[in-house]
Short mmCIF file of C-alpha atoms in Angstrom, two decimals:
data_model
loop_
_atom_site.label_atom_id
_atom_site.label_comp_id
_atom_site.label_asym_id
_atom_site.label_seq_id
_atom_site.Cartn_x
_atom_site.Cartn_y
_atom_site.Cartn_z
CA MET A 1 -10.27 -24.90 -56.38
CA SER A 2 -13.42 -23.09 -55.25
CA TYR A 3 -17.27 -23.01 -55.57
CA LYS A 4 -18.30 -20.03 -58.10
CA THR A 5 -22.00 -20.17 -57.65
CA LEU A 6 -24.00 -21.30 -54.61
CA LEU A 7 -27.54 -21.71 -54.10
CA VAL A 8 -29.42 -21.48 -50.88
CA HIS A 9 -32.97 -22.58 -50.38
CA ILE A 10 -35.05 -19.85 -48.82
CA ASP A 11 -38.46 -20.49 -47.24
CA ASP A 12 -40.65 -19.04 -44.41
CA SER A 13 -39.37 -21.09 -41.60
CA ARG A 14 -37.51 -19.86 -38.57
CA HIS A 15 -34.39 -21.54 -39.82
CA SER A 16 -34.17 -19.66 -43.06
CA PRO A 17 -32.05 -16.72 -41.74
CA ALA A 18 -29.50 -19.01 -40.46
CA ARG A 19 -29.08 -20.67 -43.73
CA ILE A 20 -28.81 -17.48 -45.39
CA ALA A 21 -26.24 -16.28 -43.09
CA LEU A 22 -24.14 -19.27 -43.54
CA SER A 23 -24.16 -19.25 -47.35
CA LEU A 24 -23.41 -15.48 -47.29
CA ASP A 25 -20.34 -16.24 -45.22
CA LEU A 26 -19.31 -19.29 -47.62
CA ALA A 27 -19.99 -16.92 -50.69
CA LYS A 28 -17.61 -14.30 -49.23
CA ARG A 29 -15.08 -17.05 -48.55
CA TRP A 30 -14.72 -18.01 -52.25
CA ASP A 31 -16.02 -14.68 -53.81
CA ALA A 32 -18.90 -16.80 -55.19
CA HIS A 33 -22.32 -15.66 -56.68
CA LEU A 34 -25.08 -16.45 -54.30
CA ILE A 35 -28.59 -17.37 -55.64
CA GLY A 36 -31.52 -17.24 -53.03
CA LEU A 37 -34.16 -19.72 -54.34
CA TYR A 38 -37.40 -19.14 -52.63
CA THR A 39 -39.50 -22.33 -52.98
CA VAL A 40 -42.21 -23.13 -50.52
CA CYS A 41 -44.99 -25.84 -50.45
CA THR A 42 -47.28 -25.38 -53.60
CA ASP A 43 -50.17 -27.56 -52.33
CA LEU A 44 -50.93 -25.66 -49.11
CA LEU A 45 -49.34 -22.39 -47.93
CA PRO A 46 -47.01 -22.85 -44.83
CA GLY A 47 -47.78 -22.55 -41.23
CA ALA A 48 -51.00 -21.52 -39.90
CA LEU A 49 -52.55 -21.24 -43.52
CA ARG A 50 -52.36 -24.92 -43.77
CA LYS A 51 -55.63 -24.89 -41.60
CA SER A 52 -57.28 -22.36 -43.57
CA GLU A 53 -58.31 -24.14 -46.89
CA SER A 54 -61.60 -22.55 -46.66
CA ARG A 55 -60.36 -19.05 -47.22
CA PRO A 56 -60.94 -17.48 -50.65
CA PHE A 57 -58.12 -18.18 -52.78
CA ALA A 58 -57.28 -14.60 -53.49
CA GLU A 59 -56.81 -13.90 -49.78
CA LEU A 60 -54.42 -16.84 -49.61
CA GLU A 61 -52.55 -15.71 -52.55
CA ALA A 62 -52.23 -12.23 -51.10
CA ARG A 63 -50.85 -13.82 -47.98
CA HIS A 64 -48.37 -15.83 -49.96
CA SER A 65 -47.25 -12.69 -51.86
CA GLU A 66 -46.73 -10.92 -48.62
CA LEU A 67 -44.54 -13.84 -47.24
CA ARG A 68 -42.59 -13.86 -50.61
CA GLN A 69 -41.91 -10.09 -50.31
CA LYS A 70 -40.93 -10.45 -46.76
CA ALA A 71 -38.39 -13.23 -47.62
CA HIS A 72 -36.97 -11.14 -50.51
CA ASP A 73 -36.58 -8.11 -48.45
CA SER A 74 -34.67 -10.07 -45.65
CA PHE A 75 -32.40 -11.81 -48.19
CA LEU A 76 -31.30 -8.56 -49.78
CA ALA A 77 -30.79 -6.93 -46.42
CA ALA A 78 -28.63 -9.72 -44.97
CA ALA A 79 -26.41 -9.48 -48.15
CA GLU A 80 -26.21 -5.85 -47.68
CA ARG A 81 -25.09 -6.37 -43.95
CA ALA A 82 -22.69 -9.05 -45.00
CA GLY A 83 -21.08 -6.62 -47.58
CA HIS A 84 -21.65 -9.21 -50.27
CA GLY A 85 -23.09 -7.65 -53.59
CA SER A 86 -23.05 -10.61 -55.96
CA VAL A 87 -26.40 -12.02 -55.06
CA GLU A 88 -29.49 -12.97 -56.93
CA TRP A 89 -33.23 -13.62 -55.82
CA ARG A 90 -35.21 -16.23 -57.47
CA ALA A 91 -38.97 -17.13 -56.81
CA PRO A 92 -40.06 -19.17 -59.80
CA ARG A 93 -43.41 -20.58 -60.13
CA GLY A 94 -44.35 -24.12 -60.41
CA PRO A 95 -44.12 -27.41 -58.75
CA ALA A 96 -41.73 -26.89 -55.82
CA GLN A 97 -39.52 -30.02 -56.34
CA GLU A 98 -39.28 -29.74 -60.09
CA VAL A 99 -38.54 -26.10 -59.76
CA ALA A 100 -35.72 -26.58 -57.21
CA THR A 101 -34.25 -29.38 -59.03
CA LEU A 102 -34.04 -27.48 -62.23
CA HIS A 103 -32.18 -24.34 -60.51
CA ALA A 104 -30.12 -26.49 -58.45
CA ARG A 105 -28.38 -28.08 -61.47
CA HIS A 106 -26.90 -24.68 -62.51
CA ALA A 107 -24.97 -24.11 -58.99
CA ASP A 108 -21.81 -25.50 -57.66
CA LEU A 109 -22.91 -26.03 -54.07
CA LEU A 110 -26.44 -26.09 -52.60
CA ILE A 111 -27.24 -25.01 -49.05
CA LEU A 112 -30.25 -26.69 -47.88
CA GLY A 113 -31.87 -27.06 -44.42
CA GLN A 114 -32.97 -30.29 -42.66
CA ASP A 115 -36.75 -30.49 -42.36
CA ASP A 116 -38.16 -29.66 -39.14
CA SER A 117 -41.39 -31.41 -38.12
CA LYS A 118 -42.06 -28.88 -35.13
CA ASP A 119 -42.06 -26.05 -37.87
CA ALA A 120 -44.73 -26.46 -40.60
CA ALA A 121 -43.14 -23.54 -42.64
CA SER A 122 -40.00 -25.90 -43.20
CA TYR A 123 -42.21 -28.29 -45.28
CA VAL A 124 -41.88 -27.96 -49.07
CA ALA A 125 -42.72 -31.37 -50.51
CA PRO A 126 -42.27 -35.15 -49.40
CA ASN A 127 -38.61 -35.87 -48.82
CA PHE A 128 -37.75 -32.52 -50.36
CA VAL A 129 -34.14 -32.27 -49.28
CA GLY A 130 -33.41 -35.98 -50.00
CA ASN A 131 -34.89 -35.97 -53.56
CA LEU A 132 -33.19 -32.72 -54.45
CA ILE A 133 -29.81 -34.28 -53.48
CA LEU A 134 -30.39 -37.36 -55.30
CA ASP A 135 -31.69 -35.65 -58.40
CA ALA A 136 -29.96 -32.34 -58.78
CA GLY A 137 -26.43 -33.92 -59.54
CA ARG A 138 -24.94 -31.24 -57.28
CA PRO A 139 -23.34 -31.49 -53.86
CA ALA A 140 -25.50 -30.15 -51.01
CA LEU A 141 -24.59 -28.84 -47.70
CA VAL A 142 -27.48 -29.73 -45.38
CA VAL A 143 -27.66 -27.68 -42.21
CA PRO A 144 -29.30 -29.11 -39.21
CA HIS A 145 -32.43 -27.52 -37.73
CA ALA A 146 -31.13 -27.79 -34.16
CA GLY A 147 -28.22 -25.74 -32.78
CA THR A 148 -26.30 -23.12 -34.48
CA VAL A 149 -23.27 -23.46 -36.85
CA GLN A 150 -20.16 -21.98 -35.08
CA ALA A 151 -17.58 -22.91 -37.66
CA LEU A 152 -17.64 -24.86 -40.81
CA GLY A 153 -14.99 -26.89 -42.55
CA GLU A 154 -12.25 -26.50 -39.88
CA ASN A 155 -12.53 -30.16 -38.60
CA VAL A 156 -13.97 -32.56 -41.26
CA LEU A 157 -14.79 -36.20 -41.19
CA ILE A 158 -15.16 -38.11 -44.34
CA ALA A 159 -17.43 -41.15 -44.34
CA TRP A 160 -15.70 -43.62 -46.69
CA ASP A 161 -16.97 -46.98 -48.04
CA GLY A 162 -15.10 -46.94 -51.45
CA SER A 163 -18.38 -46.39 -53.22
CA ARG A 164 -19.00 -44.21 -56.16
CA GLU A 165 -21.23 -41.88 -54.12
CA ALA A 166 -18.37 -41.56 -51.46
CA ALA A 167 -15.83 -40.73 -54.19
CA ARG A 168 -18.22 -38.07 -55.71
CA ALA A 169 -18.63 -36.62 -52.33
CA VAL A 170 -14.93 -36.31 -51.53
CA ALA A 171 -14.23 -34.71 -54.80
CA ASP A 172 -17.14 -32.31 -54.55
CA ALA A 173 -15.93 -31.28 -50.98
CA LEU A 174 -12.49 -30.47 -52.03
CA PRO A 175 -12.90 -26.68 -51.80
CA LEU A 176 -13.82 -26.99 -48.26
CA LEU A 177 -10.99 -29.97 -47.55
CA GLU A 178 -8.31 -27.84 -49.03
CA ASN A 179 -8.77 -25.31 -46.28
CA ALA A 180 -9.55 -27.47 -43.53
CA ARG A 181 -7.37 -27.71 -40.22
CA TYR A 182 -8.03 -31.46 -39.64
CA VAL A 183 -9.40 -34.11 -42.09
CA THR A 184 -9.93 -37.75 -41.20
CA VAL A 185 -11.19 -40.54 -43.52
CA ASP A 186 -13.34 -42.95 -41.34
CA ILE A 187 -14.82 -46.37 -42.15
CA VAL A 188 -17.51 -47.70 -40.06
CA GLN A 189 -16.34 -51.40 -39.65
CA HIS A 190 -18.58 -54.58 -40.41
CA ALA A 191 -17.73 -58.00 -39.30
CA ASP A 192 -14.97 -58.12 -41.95
CA GLY A 193 -13.74 -54.65 -41.43
CA ALA A 194 -10.05 -55.57 -41.36
CA ARG A 195 -10.28 -55.90 -45.15
CA GLU A 196 -11.45 -52.24 -45.44
CA ALA A 197 -8.36 -50.41 -44.16
CA PRO A 198 -6.42 -50.39 -47.53
CA VAL A 199 -9.30 -48.57 -49.35
CA GLY A 200 -9.39 -45.78 -46.70
CA ILE A 201 -5.65 -45.47 -46.80
CA ASP A 202 -5.77 -45.10 -50.61
CA VAL A 203 -8.32 -42.30 -50.54
CA ALA A 204 -6.26 -40.40 -47.87
CA ALA A 205 -3.14 -40.87 -50.21
CA TRP A 206 -5.25 -39.33 -53.03
CA LEU A 207 -6.25 -36.36 -50.88
CA ASP A 208 -2.54 -35.77 -50.23
CA THR A 209 -2.00 -35.14 -54.03
CA HIS A 210 -4.55 -32.25 -53.74
CA GLY A 211 -2.70 -30.84 -50.74
CA VAL A 212 -5.10 -32.14 -47.92
CA ASN A 213 -3.34 -33.92 -45.19
CA ALA A 214 -5.78 -36.67 -44.08
CA SER A 215 -5.51 -39.18 -41.30
CA PHE A 216 -7.21 -42.63 -41.66
CA SER A 217 -9.41 -44.28 -38.96
CA ALA A 218 -11.78 -47.42 -38.74
CA THR A 219 -14.71 -47.13 -36.11
CA PRO A 220 -16.29 -50.22 -34.92
CA ARG A 221 -20.04 -50.13 -35.26
CA HIS A 222 -21.54 -49.20 -31.71
CA ILE A 223 -23.63 -52.15 -30.25
CA GLY A 224 -27.24 -51.50 -31.12
CA ALA A 225 -26.42 -48.59 -33.41
CA ASN A 226 -26.63 -48.37 -37.09
CA ALA A 227 -23.66 -47.04 -39.31
CA GLY A 228 -25.20 -43.64 -39.20
CA ALA A 229 -25.71 -43.26 -35.64
CA THR A 230 -22.06 -44.41 -35.16
CA LEU A 231 -20.73 -41.85 -37.48
CA LEU A 232 -22.72 -39.12 -35.64
CA ASN A 233 -21.14 -40.50 -32.28
CA ARG A 234 -17.76 -40.29 -33.86
CA ALA A 235 -18.19 -36.76 -35.23
CA SER A 236 -19.45 -35.68 -31.64
CA ASP A 237 -16.30 -37.47 -29.86
CA MET A 238 -13.89 -35.62 -32.31
CA HIS A 239 -15.44 -32.31 -32.19
CA ILE A 240 -16.24 -32.46 -36.26
CA ASP A 241 -17.84 -29.42 -37.67
CA LEU A 242 -18.59 -30.93 -41.09
CA LEU A 243 -19.34 -34.49 -42.24
CA VAL A 244 -18.77 -35.55 -45.92
CA MET A 245 -20.53 -38.50 -47.31
CA GLY A 246 -22.35 -40.00 -50.26
CA ALA A 247 -26.11 -40.16 -50.51
CA TYR A 248 -27.80 -43.31 -51.54
CA GLY A 249 -31.31 -44.01 -52.81
CA HIS A 250 -33.27 -45.72 -55.37
CA SER A 251 -37.03 -45.85 -56.46
CA ARG A 252 -39.25 -48.64 -55.19
CA ALA A 253 -42.45 -48.78 -56.91
CA ARG A 254 -43.92 -45.24 -56.47
CA GLU A 255 -41.69 -44.00 -53.51
CA ARG A 256 -38.05 -43.05 -53.20
CA VAL A 257 -36.16 -45.10 -50.66
CA PHE A 258 -33.11 -43.79 -49.17
CA GLY A 259 -30.17 -45.75 -47.88
CA GLY A 260 -29.86 -46.30 -44.23
CA VAL A 261 -26.99 -43.83 -43.34
CA THR A 262 -28.62 -41.23 -45.72
CA ARG A 263 -32.08 -41.67 -43.96
CA THR A 264 -30.26 -41.45 -40.42
CA MET A 265 -28.43 -38.25 -41.55
CA LEU A 266 -31.59 -36.44 -43.10
CA GLU A 267 -33.68 -37.31 -39.97
CA SER A 268 -31.00 -37.09 -37.13
CA MET A 269 -28.05 -34.97 -38.19
CA THR A 270 -26.52 -32.95 -35.36
CA LEU A 271 -23.85 -31.12 -37.68
CA PRO A 272 -23.74 -29.80 -41.21
CA VAL A 273 -23.36 -32.56 -43.64
CA LEU A 274 -22.24 -32.26 -47.17
CA MET A 275 -23.71 -34.92 -49.41
CA SER A 276 -23.38 -36.06 -52.98
CA HIS A 277 -25.06 -38.68 -55.19
#
């Protein structure tokens, strides 16, 4: 099993080149077609241009075209250096969230970047990454803005709670899990955590039918820490390079509300996280 079409989100942030490099590495791994989707904030232009609303529209549009062309050239140059020819550039017009969701639905795996509050050019729309994960119906590999990704998918931690979202995430991650050196299914225990063990054992047995040798563990929640923070601590202790988990969210009034663990990961991730909804 493998991913045949990957989609990487490209913007004008300083993190975009690292995302592109990772997506090219994955595309070569599976001999997959890679789509570079350039989508930036459509309300105000990124970076310093946000402070320049008084500029004439034509001047702002010219600057936007310049940034778009720079991103286009950088993407194609990176693909050429990587020796991967099956790439495609897209820079569609329209509301960023709607456009990204539409194009994401025609890919097997999305490669997205964690929002960085210290880099204005990484802002696309409110909760852009989280909304895309929940609405696109596709698994998304979210890359943290801090640090560098040295390896991906060698040591994998699956956050399991027996939910539909967790089951979807594990199935969506199979191309990565099948080639991992070490996989563990982990449950963050609640007060009645002892009753959760058989559920984790069952999913490990299911993975075995797909040739994935996975161990099972149950982690007590750290005192004063939520489940998301406990998972991140567990991943650090085990030198995990990929976390697989379900993404949770629902609409409340006019805002999208993310589940506690999902919100923690989107805000505080320290390693790449594959999320599915």
